[in-house]
């Protein structure tokens, strides 16, 4: 798997995606222990996961358009939260 640096984002932009990343991971962990027995909570979790996933993808779409990041058909982007650096991973 090749990893190539293709740009950086601002501190505020990094904080936005980091918050979404942490929320997405937290919801994924919660989904492992929550059962459909509690229908109301389960539906809320599913809705929140969908909304968070959409916001997460939207951030990547906005930033890639703003910074004209290189992409590839089978690759994906990653961020280093310590350096704000964006990588293309193939």
Short mmCIF file of C-alpha atoms in Angstrom, two decimals:
data_model
loop_
_atom_site.label_atom_id
_atom_site.label_comp_id
_atom_site.label_asym_id
_atom_site.label_seq_id
_atom_site.Cartn_x
_atom_site.Cartn_y
_atom_site.Cartn_z
CA UNK A 1 0.00 0.00 0.00
CA UNK A 2 1.56 3.26 -1.16
CA UNK A 3 1.05 6.47 0.80
CA UNK A 4 1.74 9.83 -0.85
CA UNK A 5 1.51 13.29 0.75
CA UNK A 6 -0.82 15.47 -1.35
CA UNK A 7 -1.49 18.51 0.83
CA UNK A 8 -2.48 19.94 4.19
CA UNK A 9 -5.55 21.52 5.74
CA UNK A 10 -5.92 24.36 8.23
CA UNK A 11 -6.17 23.76 11.97
CA UNK A 12 -9.91 24.55 11.93
CA UNK A 13 -10.50 22.19 9.00
CA UNK A 14 -8.57 19.46 10.83
CA UNK A 15 -10.61 19.99 13.99
CA UNK A 16 -13.84 19.63 11.99
CA UNK A 17 -12.87 16.27 10.46
CA UNK A 18 -11.29 15.05 13.70
CA UNK A 19 -14.55 15.68 15.55
CA UNK A 20 -16.53 13.82 12.88
CA UNK A 21 -13.96 10.99 12.85
CA UNK A 22 -14.20 10.56 16.63
CA UNK A 23 -18.00 10.71 16.55
CA UNK A 24 -18.14 8.17 13.72
CA UNK A 25 -15.88 5.78 15.64
CA UNK A 26 -17.83 6.28 18.87
CA UNK A 27 -21.11 5.54 17.14
CA UNK A 28 -19.61 2.43 15.51
CA UNK A 29 -18.50 1.18 18.94
CA UNK A 30 -21.93 1.92 20.40
CA UNK A 31 -23.60 0.03 17.56
CA UNK A 32 -21.67 -3.11 18.59
CA UNK A 33 -23.29 -3.17 22.02
CA UNK A 34 -26.72 -1.71 21.30
CA UNK A 35 -29.40 -4.13 20.19
CA UNK A 36 -32.60 -3.43 18.32
CA UNK A 37 -34.50 -4.29 21.53
CA UNK A 38 -34.58 -0.60 22.39
CA UNK A 39 -36.19 0.51 19.13
CA UNK A 40 -36.20 4.24 19.89
CA UNK A 41 -32.51 4.37 20.83
CA UNK A 42 -31.58 2.06 17.97
CA UNK A 43 -33.37 4.28 15.42
CA UNK A 44 -31.66 7.35 16.87
CA UNK A 45 -28.27 5.64 16.55
CA UNK A 46 -28.91 4.60 12.94
CA UNK A 47 -30.03 8.14 12.06
CA UNK A 48 -27.00 9.69 13.80
CA UNK A 49 -24.62 7.27 12.07
CA UNK A 50 -26.12 8.19 8.70
CA UNK A 51 -25.93 11.93 9.34
CA UNK A 52 -22.37 11.71 10.66
CA UNK A 53 -21.27 9.58 7.71
CA UNK A 54 -22.77 12.11 5.30
CA UNK A 55 -21.03 15.03 7.05
CA UNK A 56 -17.76 13.07 7.07
CA UNK A 57 -17.94 12.40 3.31
CA UNK A 58 -19.05 15.97 2.64
CA UNK A 59 -15.92 17.29 4.41
CA UNK A 60 -13.67 15.17 2.18
CA UNK A 61 -15.60 16.27 -0.93
CA UNK A 62 -15.40 19.97 0.03
CA UNK A 63 -11.71 19.85 0.89
CA UNK A 64 -10.74 17.87 -2.21
CA UNK A 65 -12.54 20.45 -4.37
CA UNK A 66 -11.00 23.36 -2.45
CA UNK A 67 -7.44 22.04 -2.60
CA UNK A 68 -7.67 20.03 -5.86
CA UNK A 69 -6.23 16.90 -4.26
CA UNK A 70 -4.91 14.12 -6.40
CA UNK A 71 -7.06 11.00 -6.33
CA UNK A 72 -7.06 7.50 -7.77
CA UNK A 73 -9.76 4.99 -8.66
CA UNK A 74 -8.89 2.49 -5.91
CA UNK A 75 -7.31 4.91 -3.46
CA UNK A 76 -8.57 6.89 -0.49
CA UNK A 77 -7.44 9.91 1.47
CA UNK A 78 -6.21 9.91 5.05
CA UNK A 79 -5.31 12.73 7.41
CA UNK A 80 -2.52 12.85 9.97
CA UNK A 81 -4.17 14.67 12.88
CA UNK A 82 -0.78 15.68 14.32
CA UNK A 83 0.49 17.43 11.18
CA UNK A 84 -2.78 18.24 9.30
CA UNK A 85 -1.21 16.47 6.31
CA UNK A 86 -3.40 14.68 3.76
CA UNK A 87 -2.24 11.46 2.13
CA UNK A 88 -3.44 9.53 -0.90
CA UNK A 89 -3.34 5.84 -0.04
CA UNK A 90 -3.36 3.31 -2.90
#
